[in-house]
Amino acid sequence: QVQLVESGGGLVQPGGSLRLSCAASGFTFSSYAMSWYRQAPGKEREFVADIASGGGSTNYADSVKGRFTISRDNAKNTVYLQMNSLKPEDTAVYYCNAKRRYLGRNLVYWGEGTQVTVSS
């Protein structure tokens, strides 16, 4: 069955770094665009970054541009989010997302999330 398993979250001080990973299984990873979203308490889930299936194109939310980097390793079926210069407002549950358009249908999968807390 399809699985997206996030890891790498935790507690970090402002200005620190974390690297999130999302390990995928149960589908053809290299055919899917991959994204990271986040949801802070009391707020809606928001887009953070995405990367095309081949890794050649990336996009970022303005709030993380220049601080976060998304990457993928199709040989390892894993997508990463390197987060630098973390701020308290980056505190949220971070979710991995896989999506593709196939035979007229949108195929979308979500992980269960990993908590990131930025606090001194």
PDB file of N, CA, C and O in Angstrom, residues 19-53:
ATOM      1  N   ARG A  19      16.730  18.921   8.924  1.00  0.00           N
ATOM      2  CA  ARG A  19      16.518  18.302   7.624  1.00  0.00           C
ATOM      3  C   ARG A  19      15.412  17.262   7.753  1.00  0.00           C
ATOM      4  O   ARG A  19      15.568  16.269   8.473  1.00  0.00           O
ATOM      5  N   LEU A  20      14.313  17.507   7.072  1.00  0.00           N
ATOM      6  CA  LEU A  20      13.210  16.554   7.050  1.00  0.00           C
ATOM      7  C   LEU A  20      13.390  15.587   5.888  1.00  0.00           C
ATOM      8  O   LEU A  20      13.886  15.963   4.826  1.00  0.00           O
ATOM      9  N   SER A  21      12.947  14.357   6.113  1.00  0.00           N
ATOM     10  CA  SER A  21      12.946  13.344   5.065  1.00  0.00           C
ATOM     11  C   SER A  21      11.541  12.767   4.939  1.00  0.00           C
ATOM     12  O   SER A  21      10.790  12.727   5.917  1.00  0.00           O
ATOM     13  N   CYS A  22      11.220  12.319   3.750  1.00  0.00           N
ATOM     14  CA  CYS A  22       9.948  11.640   3.508  1.00  0.00           C
ATOM     15  C   CYS A  22      10.244  10.431   2.633  1.00  0.00           C
ATOM     16  O   CYS A  22      10.612  10.589   1.462  1.00  0.00           O
ATOM     17  N   ALA A  23      10.082   9.252   3.221  1.00  0.00           N
ATOM     18  CA  ALA A  23      10.329   8.008   2.505  1.00  0.00           C
ATOM     19  C   ALA A  23       9.019   7.498   1.919  1.00  0.00           C
ATOM     20  O   ALA A  23       8.028   7.360   2.637  1.00  0.00           O
ATOM     21  N   ALA A  24       9.040   7.226   0.621  1.00  0.00           N
ATOM     22  CA  ALA A  24       7.841   6.811  -0.095  1.00  0.00           C
ATOM     23  C   ALA A  24       7.909   5.339  -0.477  1.00  0.00           C
ATOM     24  O   ALA A  24       8.993   4.808  -0.760  1.00  0.00           O
ATOM     25  N   SER A  25       6.753   4.701  -0.506  1.00  0.00           N
ATOM     26  CA  SER A  25       6.669   3.315  -0.962  1.00  0.00           C
ATOM     27  C   SER A  25       5.257   3.046  -1.458  1.00  0.00           C
ATOM     28  O   SER A  25       4.311   3.769  -1.122  1.00  0.00           O
ATOM     29  N   GLY A  26       5.125   2.024  -2.284  1.00  0.00           N
ATOM     30  CA  GLY A  26       3.810   1.610  -2.759  1.00  0.00           C
ATOM     31  C   GLY A  26       3.338   2.285  -4.030  1.00  0.00           C
ATOM     32  O   GLY A  26       2.207   2.057  -4.457  1.00  0.00           O
ATOM     33  N   PHE A  27       4.173   3.145  -4.605  1.00  0.00           N
ATOM     34  CA  PHE A  27       3.827   3.779  -5.874  1.00  0.00           C
ATOM     35  C   PHE A  27       5.121   4.140  -6.599  1.00  0.00           C
ATOM     36  O   PHE A  27       6.220   4.073  -6.021  1.00  0.00           O
ATOM     37  N   THR A  28       4.983   4.535  -7.864  1.00  0.00           N
ATOM     38  CA  THR A  28       6.153   4.854  -8.680  1.00  0.00           C
ATOM     39  C   THR A  28       6.614   6.269  -8.366  1.00  0.00           C
ATOM     40  O   THR A  28       6.181   7.248  -8.981  1.00  0.00           O
ATOM     41  N   PHE A  29       7.491   6.370  -7.389  1.00  0.00           N
ATOM     42  CA  PHE A  29       7.921   7.653  -6.837  1.00  0.00           C
ATOM     43  C   PHE A  29       8.397   8.615  -7.918  1.00  0.00           C
ATOM     44  O   PHE A  29       8.054   9.791  -7.905  1.00  0.00           O
ATOM     45  N   SER A  30       9.152   8.127  -8.868  1.00  0.00           N
ATOM     46  CA  SER A  30       9.771   9.001  -9.871  1.00  0.00           C
ATOM     47  C   SER A  30       8.760   9.611 -10.833  1.00  0.00           C
ATOM     48  O   SER A  30       9.109  10.503 -11.615  1.00  0.00           O
ATOM     49  N   SER A  31       7.504   9.168 -10.783  1.00  0.00           N
ATOM     50  CA  SER A  31       6.457   9.717 -11.645  1.00  0.00           C
ATOM     51  C   SER A  31       5.645  10.818 -10.970  1.00  0.00           C
ATOM     52  O   SER A  31       4.758  11.389 -11.591  1.00  0.00           O
ATOM     53  N   TYR A  32       5.942  11.079  -9.718  1.00  0.00           N
ATOM     54  CA  TYR A  32       5.151  12.010  -8.924  1.00  0.00           C
ATOM     55  C   TYR A  32       5.932  13.272  -8.592  1.00  0.00           C
ATOM     56  O   TYR A  32       7.113  13.200  -8.217  1.00  0.00           O
ATOM     57  N   ALA A  33       5.246  14.417  -8.696  1.00  0.00           N
ATOM     58  CA  ALA A  33       5.761  15.630  -8.084  1.00  0.00           C
ATOM     59  C   ALA A  33       5.607  15.496  -6.576  1.00  0.00           C
ATOM     60  O   ALA A  33       4.629  14.919  -6.097  1.00  0.00           O
ATOM     61  N   MET A  34       6.572  16.036  -5.855  1.00  0.00           N
ATOM     62  CA  MET A  34       6.546  15.925  -4.395  1.00  0.00           C
ATOM     63  C   MET A  34       6.528  17.320  -3.777  1.00  0.00           C
ATOM     64  O   MET A  34       7.162  18.259  -4.292  1.00  0.00           O
ATOM     65  N   SER A  35       5.808  17.429  -2.681  1.00  0.00           N
ATOM     66  CA  SER A  35       5.673  18.724  -2.024  1.00  0.00           C
ATOM     67  C   SER A  35       5.786  18.571  -0.514  1.00  0.00           C
ATOM     68  O   SER A  35       5.583  17.487   0.023  1.00  0.00           O
ATOM     69  N   TRP A  36       6.097  19.684   0.121  1.00  0.00           N
ATOM     70  CA  TRP A  36       5.987  19.800   1.573  1.00  0.00           C
ATOM     71  C   TRP A  36       4.952  20.881   1.886  1.00  0.00           C
ATOM     72  O   TRP A  36       4.955  21.955   1.263  1.00  0.00           O
ATOM     73  N   TYR A  37       4.094  20.573   2.833  1.00  0.00           N
ATOM     74  CA  TYR A  37       3.132  21.509   3.369  1.00  0.00           C
ATOM     75  C   TYR A  37       3.345  21.574   4.880  1.00  0.00           C
ATOM     76  O   TYR A  37       3.999  20.707   5.460  1.00  0.00           O
ATOM     77  N   ARG A  38       2.768  22.580   5.499  1.00  0.00           N
ATOM     78  CA  ARG A  38       2.842  22.652   6.960  1.00  0.00           C
ATOM     79  C   ARG A  38       1.538  23.228   7.509  1.00  0.00           C
ATOM     80  O   ARG A  38       0.812  23.957   6.823  1.00  0.00           O
ATOM     81  N   GLN A  39       1.272  22.887   8.759  1.00  0.00           N
ATOM     82  CA  GLN A  39       0.072  23.392   9.435  1.00  0.00           C
ATOM     83  C   GLN A  39       0.427  23.758  10.864  1.00  0.00           C
ATOM     84  O   GLN A  39       0.827  22.890  11.659  1.00  0.00           O
ATOM     85  N   ALA A  40       0.296  25.035  11.168  1.00  0.00           N
ATOM     86  CA  ALA A  40       0.521  25.530  12.521  1.00  0.00           C
ATOM     87  C   ALA A  40      -0.785  25.444  13.300  1.00  0.00           C
ATOM     88  O   ALA A  40      -1.870  25.426  12.712  1.00  0.00           O
ATOM     89  N   PRO A  41      -0.703  25.411  14.633  1.00  0.00           N
ATOM     90  CA  PRO A  41      -1.925  25.321  15.447  1.00  0.00           C
ATOM     91  C   PRO A  41      -2.886  26.457  15.130  1.00  0.00           C
ATOM     92  O   PRO A  41      -2.489  27.628  15.073  1.00  0.00           O
ATOM     93  N   GLY A  42      -4.136  26.104  14.884  1.00  0.00           N
ATOM     94  CA  GLY A  42      -5.155  27.103  14.623  1.00  0.00           C
ATOM     95  C   GLY A  42      -5.124  27.704  13.237  1.00  0.00           C
ATOM     96  O   GLY A  42      -5.881  28.638  12.944  1.00  0.00           O
ATOM     97  N   LYS A  43      -4.251  27.186  12.377  1.00  0.00           N
ATOM     98  CA  LYS A  43      -4.141  27.735  11.028  1.00  0.00           C
ATOM     99  C   LYS A  43      -4.392  26.637   9.994  1.00  0.00           C
ATOM    100  O   LYS A  43      -4.342  25.452  10.295  1.00  0.00           O
ATOM    101  N   GLU A  44      -4.664  27.086   8.759  1.00  0.00           N
ATOM    102  CA  GLU A  44      -4.870  26.136   7.683  1.00  0.00           C
ATOM    103  C   GLU A  44      -3.537  25.585   7.192  1.00  0.00           C
ATOM    104  O   GLU A  44      -2.486  26.222   7.348  1.00  0.00           O
ATOM    105  N   ARG A  45      -3.597  24.425   6.593  1.00  0.00           N
ATOM    106  CA  ARG A  45      -2.399  23.837   5.991  1.00  0.00           C
ATOM    107  C   ARG A  45      -1.943  24.731   4.841  1.00  0.00           C
ATOM    108  O   ARG A  45      -2.770  25.185   4.038  1.00  0.00           O
ATOM    109  N   GLU A  46      -0.633  24.961   4.759  1.00  0.00           N
ATOM    110  CA  GLU A  46      -0.118  25.844   3.720  1.00  0.00           C
ATOM    111  C   GLU A  46       1.027  25.191   2.972  1.00  0.00           C
ATOM    112  O   GLU A  46       1.790  24.388   3.520  1.00  0.00           O
ATOM    113  N   PHE A  47       1.154  25.590   1.721  1.00  0.00           N
ATOM    114  CA  PHE A  47       2.221  25.107   0.854  1.00  0.00           C
ATOM    115  C   PHE A  47       3.564  25.649   1.315  1.00  0.00           C
ATOM    116  O   PHE A  47       3.674  26.817   1.680  1.00  0.00           O
ATOM    117  N   VAL A  48       4.590  24.778   1.269  1.00  0.00           N
ATOM    118  CA  VAL A  48       5.941  25.200   1.620  1.00  0.00           C
ATOM    119  C   VAL A  48       6.860  25.163   0.401  1.00  0.00           C
ATOM    120  O   VAL A  48       7.501  26.150   0.064  1.00  0.00           O
ATOM    121  N   ALA A  49       6.902  23.990  -0.256  1.00  0.00           N
ATOM    122  CA  ALA A  49       7.801  23.840  -1.396  1.00  0.00           C
ATOM    123  C   ALA A  49       7.385  22.628  -2.207  1.00  0.00           C
ATOM    124  O   ALA A  49       6.749  21.709  -1.673  1.00  0.00           O
ATOM    125  N   ASP A  50       7.736  22.629  -3.497  1.00  0.00           N
ATOM    126  CA  ASP A  50       7.527  21.428  -4.295  1.00  0.00           C
ATOM    127  C   ASP A  50       8.677  21.232  -5.270  1.00  0.00           C
ATOM    128  O   ASP A  50       9.475  22.129  -5.515  1.00  0.00           O
ATOM    129  N   ILE A  51       8.713  20.009  -5.814  1.00  0.00           N
ATOM    130  CA  ILE A  51       9.773  19.638  -6.746  1.00  0.00           C
ATOM    131  C   ILE A  51       9.169  18.705  -7.790  1.00  0.00           C
ATOM    132  O   ILE A  51       8.370  17.830  -7.469  1.00  0.00           O
ATOM    133  N   ALA A  52       9.531  18.939  -9.037  1.00  0.00           N
ATOM    134  CA  ALA A  52       9.004  18.132 -10.127  1.00  0.00           C
ATOM    135  C   ALA A  52       9.494  16.688 -10.031  1.00  0.00           C
ATOM    136  O   ALA A  52      10.454  16.388  -9.320  1.00  0.00           O
ATOM    137  N   SER A  53       8.820  15.819 -10.777  1.00  0.00           N
ATOM    138  CA  SER A  53       9.115  14.389 -10.690  1.00  0.00           C
ATOM    139  C   SER A  53      10.582  14.084 -10.998  1.00  0.00           C
ATOM    140  O   SER A  53      11.186  13.213 -10.357  1.00  0.00           O
TER     141      SER A  53
END
